[in-house]
XYZ file of N, CA and C in Angstrom:
738
model
N 0.847 -1.193 0.000
C 0.000 0.000 0.000
C 0.884 1.245 0.000
N 0.580 2.179 -0.889
C 1.392 3.386 -1.008
C 1.280 4.230 0.256
N 2.398 4.846 0.635
C 2.405 5.689 1.826
C 1.622 6.966 1.567
N 0.814 7.355 2.544
C -0.016 8.542 2.405
C 0.847 9.801 2.426
N 0.511 10.750 1.539
C 1.268 11.995 1.459
C 1.125 12.780 2.758
N 2.233 13.317 3.232
C 2.230 14.151 4.429
C 3.483 15.011 4.415
N 3.330 16.317 4.650
C 4.493 17.188 4.692
C 4.228 18.521 4.023
N 5.313 19.230 3.710
C 5.246 20.520 3.038
C 5.723 20.353 1.605
N 4.936 20.841 0.653
C 5.232 20.662 -0.761
C 5.187 22.023 -1.457
N 6.299 22.398 -2.086
C 6.351 23.677 -2.796
C 5.451 23.614 -4.018
N 4.626 24.641 -4.195
C 3.711 24.692 -5.330
C 4.479 24.973 -6.622
N 3.837 24.728 -7.752
C 4.453 25.020 -9.037
C 4.769 26.510 -9.120
N 5.999 26.829 -9.522
C 6.472 28.220 -9.581
C 6.346 28.910 -8.225
N 6.461 28.132 -7.150
C 6.281 28.697 -5.818
C 7.565 28.981 -5.076
N 8.689 28.947 -5.800
C 9.974 29.166 -5.141
C 10.794 30.103 -6.019
N 10.635 31.399 -5.795
C 11.248 32.399 -6.656
C 12.280 33.220 -5.887
N 13.149 33.895 -6.625
C 14.077 34.837 -6.018
C 15.409 34.270 -5.598
N 15.570 32.946 -5.679
C 16.831 32.349 -5.242
C 17.846 32.310 -6.382
N 17.413 31.891 -7.549
C 18.333 31.765 -8.680
C 18.373 33.011 -9.554
N 17.438 33.922 -9.356
C 17.416 35.148 -10.147
C 18.295 36.214 -9.495
N 18.849 37.097 -10.317
C 19.598 38.220 -9.762
C 18.619 39.186 -9.108
N 19.027 39.765 -7.987
C 18.130 40.674 -7.278
C 18.051 42.007 -8.018
N 17.068 42.812 -7.630
C 16.874 44.115 -8.265
C 18.044 45.046 -7.953
N 18.227 46.030 -8.817
C 19.305 47.008 -8.659
C 18.718 48.382 -8.361
N 19.314 49.079 -7.411
C 18.911 50.461 -7.149
C 19.986 51.391 -7.703
N 19.547 52.536 -8.201
C 20.485 53.474 -8.819
C 19.926 54.881 -8.703
N 20.767 55.821 -8.314
C 20.343 57.216 -8.272
C 20.024 57.689 -9.681
N 18.884 58.317 -9.834
C 18.463 58.787 -11.155
C 18.421 60.312 -11.147
N 19.187 60.913 -12.039
C 19.236 62.372 -12.116
C 19.316 62.799 -13.578
N 18.361 63.607 -13.986
C 18.346 64.083 -15.364
C 19.451 65.117 -15.592
N 19.966 65.147 -16.820
C 20.969 66.137 -17.198
C 20.243 67.427 -17.577
N 20.440 68.510 -16.828
C 19.736 69.765 -17.150
C 20.063 70.242 -18.565
N 19.026 70.529 -19.317
C 19.186 71.036 -20.687
C 20.028 70.097 -21.552
N 19.986 68.810 -21.237
C 20.752 67.845 -22.022
C 19.969 66.563 -22.218
N 20.501 65.707 -23.050
C 19.841 64.436 -23.328
C 20.213 63.393 -22.274
N 19.246 62.561 -21.922
C 19.519 61.422 -21.059
C 19.646 61.778 -19.588
N 20.314 60.895 -18.859
C 20.505 61.051 -17.421
C 21.971 60.823 -17.089
N 22.363 61.251 -15.885
C 23.716 60.973 -15.426
C 23.854 59.482 -15.122
N 25.037 58.948 -15.400
C 25.285 57.524 -15.164
C 25.884 57.332 -13.773
N 25.111 56.736 -12.884
C 25.581 56.422 -11.544
C 25.719 54.904 -11.409
N 26.703 54.442 -10.655
C 26.835 52.995 -10.463
C 25.645 52.435 -9.700
N 25.234 51.243 -10.068
C 24.114 50.601 -9.392
C 24.579 49.719 -8.251
N 23.698 49.497 -7.295
C 23.957 48.611 -6.165
C 22.801 47.630 -6.035
N 23.131 46.394 -5.711
C 22.092 45.381 -5.565
C 21.279 45.622 -4.299
N 19.984 45.377 -4.387
C 19.103 45.517 -3.236
C 19.067 44.212 -2.434
N 18.199 44.165 -1.441
C 18.068 42.955 -0.634
C 17.499 41.819 -1.473
N 17.701 40.585 -1.007
C 17.168 39.418 -1.711
C 15.839 39.008 -1.080
N 14.816 38.868 -1.907
C 13.489 38.457 -1.454
C 13.170 37.093 -2.064
N 12.852 36.130 -1.208
C 12.565 34.765 -1.666
C 11.189 34.354 -1.129
N 10.116 34.646 -1.860
C 8.788 34.203 -1.418
C 8.581 32.725 -1.743
N 8.095 31.973 -0.770
C 7.843 30.547 -0.957
C 6.343 30.295 -0.857
N 5.785 29.699 -1.899
C 4.367 29.338 -1.935
C 4.279 27.819 -1.905
N 3.576 27.263 -0.921
C 3.590 25.810 -0.742
C 2.238 25.304 -0.237
N 2.130 23.978 -0.205
C 0.974 23.302 0.385
C 1.442 22.493 1.584
N 0.624 22.483 2.611
C 0.856 21.623 3.765
C -0.194 20.519 3.748
N 0.247 19.268 3.740
C -0.660 18.117 3.716
C -0.471 17.335 5.015
N -1.562 17.141 5.757
C -1.503 16.480 7.065
C -2.411 15.259 7.095
N -2.291 14.469 8.169
C -3.122 13.272 8.317
C -4.543 13.623 8.748
N -4.660 14.616 9.646
C -5.965 15.009 10.172
C -5.857 16.432 10.713
N -6.922 16.920 11.353
C -6.932 18.296 11.843
C -5.862 18.538 12.904
N -5.697 17.587 13.814
C -4.674 17.752 14.853
C -3.277 17.831 14.244
N -3.032 16.993 13.257
C -1.732 16.995 12.588
C -1.510 18.317 11.855
N -2.564 18.826 11.213
C -2.462 20.104 10.505
C -2.163 21.238 11.484
N -2.776 21.168 12.666
C -2.529 22.199 13.674
C -1.080 22.168 14.151
N -0.508 20.980 14.281
C 0.891 20.871 14.689
C 1.818 21.449 13.623
N 1.482 21.221 12.351
C 2.247 21.846 11.268
C 2.150 23.369 11.370
N 0.946 23.859 11.639
C 0.716 25.298 11.758
C 1.625 25.901 12.825
N 1.649 25.271 13.990
C 2.466 25.768 15.101
C 3.946 25.732 14.744
N 4.379 24.631 14.130
C 5.799 24.478 13.802
C 6.246 25.500 12.764
N 5.442 25.687 11.718
C 5.828 26.603 10.643
C 5.877 28.040 11.149
N 4.886 28.439 11.952
C 4.838 29.827 12.423
C 5.859 30.127 13.518
N 6.564 29.105 13.996
C 7.646 29.356 14.951
C 8.895 29.885 14.250
N 8.919 29.774 12.924
C 10.070 30.239 12.155
C 10.153 31.765 12.225
N 11.180 32.270 12.875
C 11.348 33.717 12.992
C 10.238 34.394 13.756
N 9.605 33.673 14.689
C 8.426 34.197 15.377
C 8.726 35.437 16.214
N 9.969 35.600 16.644
C 10.316 36.744 17.489
C 10.907 37.898 16.687
N 10.854 37.774 15.371
C 11.283 38.868 14.515
C 12.770 38.950 14.265
N 13.533 37.989 14.774
C 14.984 38.050 14.638
C 15.494 37.385 13.367
N 16.789 37.495 13.177
C 17.459 36.891 12.030
C 17.674 35.400 12.281
N 17.681 34.633 11.218
C 18.014 33.217 11.301
C 18.660 32.799 9.983
N 19.379 31.699 10.026
C 20.093 31.215 8.841
C 19.232 30.212 8.090
N 19.179 30.376 6.772
C 18.423 29.471 5.912
C 19.373 28.854 4.897
N 19.332 27.537 4.776
C 20.175 26.817 3.817
C 19.313 26.311 2.666
N 19.864 26.385 1.455
C 19.175 25.930 0.256
C 20.083 24.954 -0.495
N 19.458 24.029 -1.194
C 20.195 23.126 -2.073
C 19.417 22.969 -3.368
N 20.079 23.235 -4.488
C 19.437 23.061 -5.783
C 20.498 22.701 -6.815
N 20.207 21.668 -7.592
C 21.112 21.160 -8.625
C 22.532 20.950 -8.103
N 22.636 20.426 -6.894
C 23.931 20.091 -6.328
C 24.653 21.237 -5.648
N 24.124 22.466 -5.736
C 24.758 23.619 -5.099
C 24.115 23.872 -3.743
N 24.935 23.949 -2.708
C 24.452 24.228 -1.359
C 24.887 25.633 -0.960
N 23.913 26.476 -0.598
C 24.193 27.857 -0.217
C 23.384 28.212 1.022
N 23.750 29.316 1.660
C 23.015 29.783 2.828
C 23.031 31.307 2.870
N 22.106 31.862 3.647
C 22.038 33.304 3.860
C 21.309 33.556 5.173
N 21.572 34.704 5.779
C 20.916 35.098 7.025
C 19.818 36.110 6.719
N 18.612 35.836 7.198
C 17.498 36.729 6.908
C 16.407 36.628 7.950
N 15.211 37.057 7.574
C 14.084 37.062 8.495
C 12.788 36.933 7.707
N 11.682 36.814 8.427
C 10.370 36.755 7.794
C 9.936 38.169 7.420
N 9.404 38.335 6.203
C 8.975 39.645 5.728
C 7.810 40.210 6.529
N 7.490 41.468 6.257
C 6.497 42.188 7.057
C 5.090 41.613 6.937
N 4.789 40.892 5.867
C 3.446 40.320 5.727
C 3.251 39.094 6.605
N 4.344 38.504 7.093
C 4.249 37.345 7.966
C 3.907 36.065 7.215
N 4.017 34.947 7.910
C 3.690 33.643 7.332
C 2.174 33.472 7.285
N 1.671 33.082 6.125
C 0.235 32.853 5.952
C -0.023 31.348 5.869
N -0.949 30.867 6.695
C -1.283 29.445 6.754
C -2.804 29.346 6.715
N -3.366 28.911 5.577
C -4.816 28.963 5.373
C -5.350 27.571 5.045
N -6.184 27.042 5.932
C -6.840 25.745 5.722
C -7.774 25.855 4.515
N -7.716 24.872 3.615
C -8.586 24.921 2.435
C -9.983 24.370 2.707
N -10.275 24.103 3.980
C -11.608 23.644 4.353
C -11.714 22.159 4.601
N -10.660 21.414 4.318
C -10.703 19.964 4.506
C -10.199 19.532 5.875
N -9.461 20.409 6.552
C -8.856 20.030 7.824
C -7.598 19.204 7.662
N -7.205 18.937 6.426
C -6.009 18.134 6.158
C -5.030 18.832 5.221
N -5.445 19.962 4.672
C -4.602 20.618 3.678
C -4.696 22.132 3.852
N -3.553 22.812 3.756
C -3.533 24.264 3.921
C -2.564 24.883 2.924
N -2.916 26.078 2.472
C -2.017 26.841 1.607
C -1.047 27.609 2.496
N 0.212 27.611 2.114
C 1.253 28.175 2.960
C 2.073 29.189 2.170
N 2.290 30.361 2.764
C 3.108 31.400 2.138
C 4.161 31.861 3.138
N 5.446 31.763 2.749
C 6.555 32.160 3.625
C 7.371 33.237 2.909
N 7.271 34.506 3.337
C 8.022 35.586 2.683
C 9.410 35.755 3.303
N 10.405 35.076 2.766
C 11.769 35.201 3.276
C 12.429 36.451 2.696
N 13.098 37.203 3.554
C 13.839 38.383 3.112
C 15.246 38.330 3.693
N 16.229 38.657 2.844
C 17.628 38.646 3.255
C 18.214 40.031 3.010
N 18.679 40.727 4.067
C 19.167 42.100 3.907
C 20.279 42.236 2.879
N 21.123 41.217 2.770
C 22.205 41.234 1.792
C 21.833 40.344 0.603
N 22.245 40.724 -0.602
C 21.897 39.908 -1.766
C 22.741 38.649 -1.905
N 23.882 38.578 -1.199
C 24.799 37.466 -1.399
C 24.258 36.149 -0.839
N 24.616 35.077 -1.539
C 24.419 33.718 -1.052
C 25.804 33.116 -0.843
N 25.970 32.363 0.240
C 27.292 31.848 0.596
C 27.307 30.328 0.554
N 28.454 29.786 0.141
C 28.622 28.347 0.090
C 29.987 27.945 0.612
N 30.177 26.658 0.760
C 31.439 26.149 1.282
C 32.543 26.283 0.233
N 33.703 26.756 0.669
C 34.886 26.816 -0.185
C 35.844 25.722 0.276
N 36.003 24.646 -0.503
C 36.837 23.525 -0.047
C 38.308 23.893 0.128
N 38.751 25.012 -0.464
C 40.148 25.433 -0.330
C 40.385 26.275 0.919
N 39.326 26.824 1.496
C 39.434 27.698 2.662
C 39.457 26.859 3.944
N 40.244 27.260 4.979
C 41.007 28.499 5.064
C 42.375 28.406 4.379
N 42.828 29.562 3.910
C 44.157 29.693 3.323
C 45.123 30.144 4.425
N 46.377 29.729 4.339
C 47.347 30.042 5.386
C 48.554 30.751 4.791
N 48.989 31.834 5.469
C 50.192 32.547 5.051
C 51.008 32.879 6.292
N 52.319 32.636 6.229
C 53.224 32.956 7.327
C 53.841 34.328 7.093
N 54.283 34.965 8.175
C 54.909 36.282 8.048
C 56.116 36.199 7.126
N 56.222 37.188 6.246
C 57.281 37.192 5.251
C 56.935 36.428 3.992
N 55.759 35.795 3.974
C 55.355 35.001 2.820
C 54.107 35.548 2.166
N 53.606 34.824 1.189
C 52.393 35.223 0.479
C 51.590 33.986 0.119
N 50.315 34.194 -0.160
C 49.445 33.100 -0.566
C 48.405 33.650 -1.533
N 48.038 32.852 -2.531
C 46.959 33.212 -3.449
C 45.661 32.626 -2.917
N 44.648 33.465 -2.768
C 43.357 32.985 -2.296
C 42.313 33.204 -3.382
N 41.306 32.338 -3.421
C 40.274 32.424 -4.454
C 39.026 31.696 -3.982
N 37.935 31.907 -4.706
C 36.708 31.162 -4.432
C 35.994 30.897 -5.749
N 34.996 30.029 -5.714
C 34.338 29.566 -6.935
C 33.038 30.296 -7.237
N 32.721 31.341 -6.470
C 31.484 32.071 -6.705
C 31.614 33.067 -7.848
N 30.574 33.899 -8.006
C 30.561 34.892 -9.083
C 30.410 36.310 -8.549
N 30.683 36.495 -7.238
C 30.475 37.796 -6.607
C 31.643 38.084 -5.672
N 31.831 39.358 -5.352
C 32.920 39.747 -4.462
C 32.744 39.126 -3.077
N 33.810 38.545 -2.557
C 33.755 37.874 -1.258
C 34.649 38.597 -0.260
N 34.195 38.667 0.990
C 34.968 39.292 2.060
C 35.775 38.233 2.800
N 37.088 38.417 2.836
C 37.962 37.482 3.538
C 38.094 37.896 4.999
N 38.113 36.907 5.892
C 38.303 37.145 7.325
C 39.553 36.388 7.760
N 40.526 37.126 8.306
C 41.810 36.535 8.685
C 41.924 36.440 10.201
N 42.357 35.282 10.683
C 42.668 35.079 12.096
C 44.182 34.954 12.224
N 44.778 35.857 13.010
C 46.236 35.965 13.069
C 46.731 35.486 14.428
N 47.705 34.596 14.404
C 48.289 34.035 15.621
C 49.810 34.098 15.528
N 50.481 33.808 16.638
C 51.944 33.779 16.644
C 52.513 34.688 17.707
N 53.648 35.314 17.391
C 54.321 36.223 18.320
C 54.786 37.450 17.537
N 53.915 38.462 17.465
C 54.230 39.704 16.762
C 53.876 40.859 17.702
N 54.803 41.257 18.561
C 54.497 42.206 19.640
C 54.245 43.637 19.189
N 54.695 44.013 17.997
C 54.560 45.413 17.573
C 53.580 45.593 16.420
N 52.710 44.631 16.204
C 51.719 44.758 15.144
C 52.151 44.080 13.859
N 51.317 44.213 12.822
C 51.558 43.490 11.585
C 50.679 44.078 10.482
N 50.918 43.627 9.254
C 50.147 44.128 8.114
C 49.798 42.985 7.167
N 48.537 42.976 6.740
C 48.084 42.097 5.664
C 47.851 42.969 4.442
N 48.493 42.626 3.334
C 48.405 43.456 2.135
C 47.909 42.640 0.959
N 47.091 43.295 0.136
C 46.572 42.685 -1.071
C 47.081 43.411 -2.300
N 46.355 43.328 -3.406
C 46.814 43.930 -4.660
C 46.668 45.449 -4.671
N 47.509 46.111 -5.452
C 47.422 47.557 -5.712
C 47.438 48.389 -4.441
N 48.196 47.961 -3.452
C 48.334 48.741 -2.230
C 47.220 48.577 -1.227
N 46.202 47.796 -1.553
C 45.123 47.567 -0.597
C 45.643 46.737 0.569
N 45.124 46.997 1.753
C 45.567 46.221 2.900
C 45.227 46.903 4.206
N 45.664 46.297 5.296
C 45.361 46.816 6.621
C 46.557 46.596 7.538
N 46.889 47.633 8.304
C 47.933 47.551 9.319
C 47.265 47.565 10.686
N 47.539 46.564 11.500
C 46.912 46.428 12.813
C 47.980 46.602 13.885
N 47.714 47.496 14.855
C 48.718 47.777 15.883
C 48.522 46.960 17.155
N 47.661 45.952 17.110
C 47.489 45.075 18.260
C 48.538 43.969 18.232
N 49.133 43.642 19.371
C 50.110 42.550 19.391
C 49.423 41.197 19.248
N 50.170 40.249 18.736
C 49.711 38.865 18.645
C 50.634 38.015 19.504
N 50.029 37.186 20.360
C 50.812 36.319 21.239
C 49.969 35.106 21.588
N 50.483 34.273 22.491
C 49.731 33.090 22.901
C 48.436 33.462 23.611
N 48.376 34.678 24.168
C 47.171 35.129 24.868
C 46.412 36.197 24.093
N 46.828 36.475 22.869
C 46.186 37.516 22.066
C 46.041 37.034 20.631
N 44.823 36.602 20.281
C 44.507 36.186 18.917
C 43.658 37.284 18.278
N 44.056 37.734 17.107
C 43.396 38.864 16.461
C 42.732 38.401 15.166
N 41.489 38.855 14.959
C 40.734 38.549 13.742
C 40.361 39.850 13.056
N 40.472 39.888 11.729
C 40.180 41.109 10.990
C 39.398 40.779 9.726
N 38.379 41.601 9.444
C 37.622 41.503 8.201
C 38.286 42.426 7.187
N 38.811 41.870 6.118
C 39.585 42.657 5.161
C 38.714 43.560 4.294
N 37.401 43.360 4.321
C 36.507 44.216 3.535
C 36.014 45.415 4.335
N 35.861 45.249 5.656
C 35.319 46.328 6.488
C 36.368 46.986 7.377
N 37.475 46.276 7.647
C 38.481 46.793 8.557
C 38.153 46.579 10.017
N 37.082 45.872 10.314
C 36.736 45.585 11.709
C 37.741 44.596 12.288
N 38.146 44.850 13.539
C 39.174 44.044 14.197
C 38.640 43.536 15.531
N 38.893 42.260 15.816
C 38.528 41.654 17.094
C 39.781 41.079 17.755
N 39.884 41.247 19.061
C 40.969 40.642 19.830
C 40.355 39.705 20.861
N 40.673 38.428 20.746
C 40.091 37.401 21.624
C 38.568 37.476 21.641
N 37.980 37.736 20.463
C 36.533 37.761 20.327
C 35.872 39.077 20.662
N 36.639 40.079 21.108
C 36.088 41.389 21.472
C 36.495 42.406 20.413
N 35.513 43.133 19.870
C 35.837 44.108 18.834
C 36.646 45.259 19.420
N 37.709 45.638 18.698
C 38.595 46.701 19.140
C 38.506 47.890 18.191
N 38.273 49.072 18.770
C 38.266 50.301 17.992
C 39.663 50.918 18.017
N 39.968 51.718 17.015
C 41.269 52.388 16.902
C 42.429 51.390 16.918
N 42.177 50.196 16.385
C 43.237 49.185 16.327
C 43.978 49.215 15.004
N 43.465 49.991 14.052
C 44.074 50.044 12.726
C 45.059 51.204 12.684
N 46.307 50.901 12.374
C 47.327 51.930 12.280
C 47.565 52.327 10.837
N 47.730 53.625 10.582
C 47.944 54.080 9.214
C 46.674 53.977 8.399
N 46.812 53.858 7.107
C 45.652 53.840 6.220
C 45.118 52.422 6.055
N 43.822 52.353 5.817
C 43.185 51.072 5.523
C 42.492 51.182 4.182
N 42.854 50.311 3.266
C 42.176 50.241 1.976
C 41.542 48.866 1.861
N 40.210 48.817 1.913
C 39.539 47.515 1.898
C 39.717 46.809 0.564
N 39.646 45.509 0.607
C 39.648 44.765 -0.643
C 38.811 43.507 -0.496
N 38.181 43.149 -1.595
C 37.359 41.952 -1.657
C 37.925 41.051 -2.742
N 37.509 39.805 -2.705
C 38.075 38.805 -3.607
C 37.047 38.459 -4.677
N 37.291 38.824 -5.944
C 36.333 38.473 -6.996
C 36.334 36.980 -7.260
N 35.220 36.478 -7.754
C 35.125 35.059 -8.039
C 36.048 34.636 -9.170
N 36.624 33.447 -9.040
C 37.421 32.782 -10.079
C 38.754 33.463 -10.378
N 39.099 34.532 -9.666
C 40.367 35.220 -9.907
C 41.209 35.197 -8.639
N 42.320 34.451 -8.613
C 43.154 34.402 -7.412
C 43.743 35.771 -7.081
N 43.820 36.070 -5.798
C 44.389 37.329 -5.320
C 45.500 37.000 -4.329
N 46.661 37.629 -4.510
C 47.788 37.387 -3.626
C 47.714 38.228 -2.367
N 47.990 37.619 -1.211
C 47.989 38.312 0.076
C 49.308 38.022 0.785
N 49.903 39.068 1.372
C 51.148 38.917 2.112
C 50.940 39.317 3.562
N 51.736 38.727 4.446
C 51.733 39.063 5.870
C 53.133 39.526 6.247
N 53.216 40.722 6.838
C 54.520 41.250 7.242
C 54.432 41.819 8.649
N 55.583 41.876 9.339
C 55.634 42.397 10.701
C 57.018 42.971 10.969
N 57.110 44.067 11.760
C 58.425 44.624 12.087
C 59.250 43.710 12.981
N 58.581 42.900 13.803
C 59.316 42.021 14.714
C 58.496 40.776 15.005
N 59.199 39.688 15.285
C 58.525 38.436 15.587
C 58.081 37.706 14.337
N 57.193 36.766 14.525
C 56.672 35.985 13.404
C 55.268 35.510 13.745
N 54.516 35.197 12.712
C 53.149 34.746 12.936
C 52.550 34.139 11.685
N 51.282 33.771 11.795
C 50.567 33.120 10.706
C 49.150 33.673 10.632
N 48.664 33.855 9.420
C 47.277 34.273 9.201
C 46.518 33.140 8.531
N 45.388 32.767 9.120
C 44.485 31.779 8.535
C 43.294 32.541 7.966
N 43.099 32.465 6.657
C 42.141 33.328 5.969
C 40.954 32.510 5.481
N 39.780 32.822 6.031
C 38.539 32.152 5.631
C 37.890 32.938 4.500
N 37.476 32.233 3.457
C 36.892 32.885 2.282
C 35.792 31.991 1.714
N 34.525 32.315 1.958
C 33.443 31.467 1.447
C 33.196 31.702 -0.036
N 32.715 30.675 -0.730
C 32.192 30.897 -2.075
C 31.019 31.864 -1.963
N 30.995 32.886 -2.801
C 29.983 33.934 -2.684
C 29.315 34.141 -4.039
N 27.971 34.163 -4.026
C 27.190 34.245 -5.266
C 26.199 35.409 -5.178
N 25.783 35.905 -6.357
C 24.711 36.896 -6.367
C 23.453 36.290 -6.947
């Protein structure tokens, strides 16, 4: 005897916004007494993934349990991580339930309900596992880092060793960051190379960047060389770089 259907089933064309590029916002300004408009660079907006599905249950009590479970998703309005898998690609993003909320409507049978989940992600990027990450570079050396995505990725470096007077991580064309925090057995420093944010033993440190900071991100499929240097001592940087997609 065939097993009775039970569970959540995505409706036809009920899963949009994941594989499509998100909308672009751009400042629009007409050229006074001229043809056309000024050309401003565009920026991607947030990613919206509305899910339209059916919930099929054994009976009314079972349907009610599905109702409770589904509406617990993001029930307190906070962010949560959502993982997706399609055609062998596994990605994730952090988001929340949209302002319309989750809709769960019984179709009158007590066993079936229409379900709408408006997922919204503040950032357009989708992230996946990079089998080559983390990359490692020792002081005085260099390493090429890369990822398999199609969008700019932010590298996060964790620096350890014995560098009492600070150190510098440098990328292409003079981009890089100089950090004046010491590194030792009791001081592990982490830095986001795209934002310049620095943490020491898990605590964010302000005014830890010495000299100029020029952020850099890692484009997909193009290796970028990174060097680690220090005036004294020695150390190692472990650089995490996720596959990043738009």
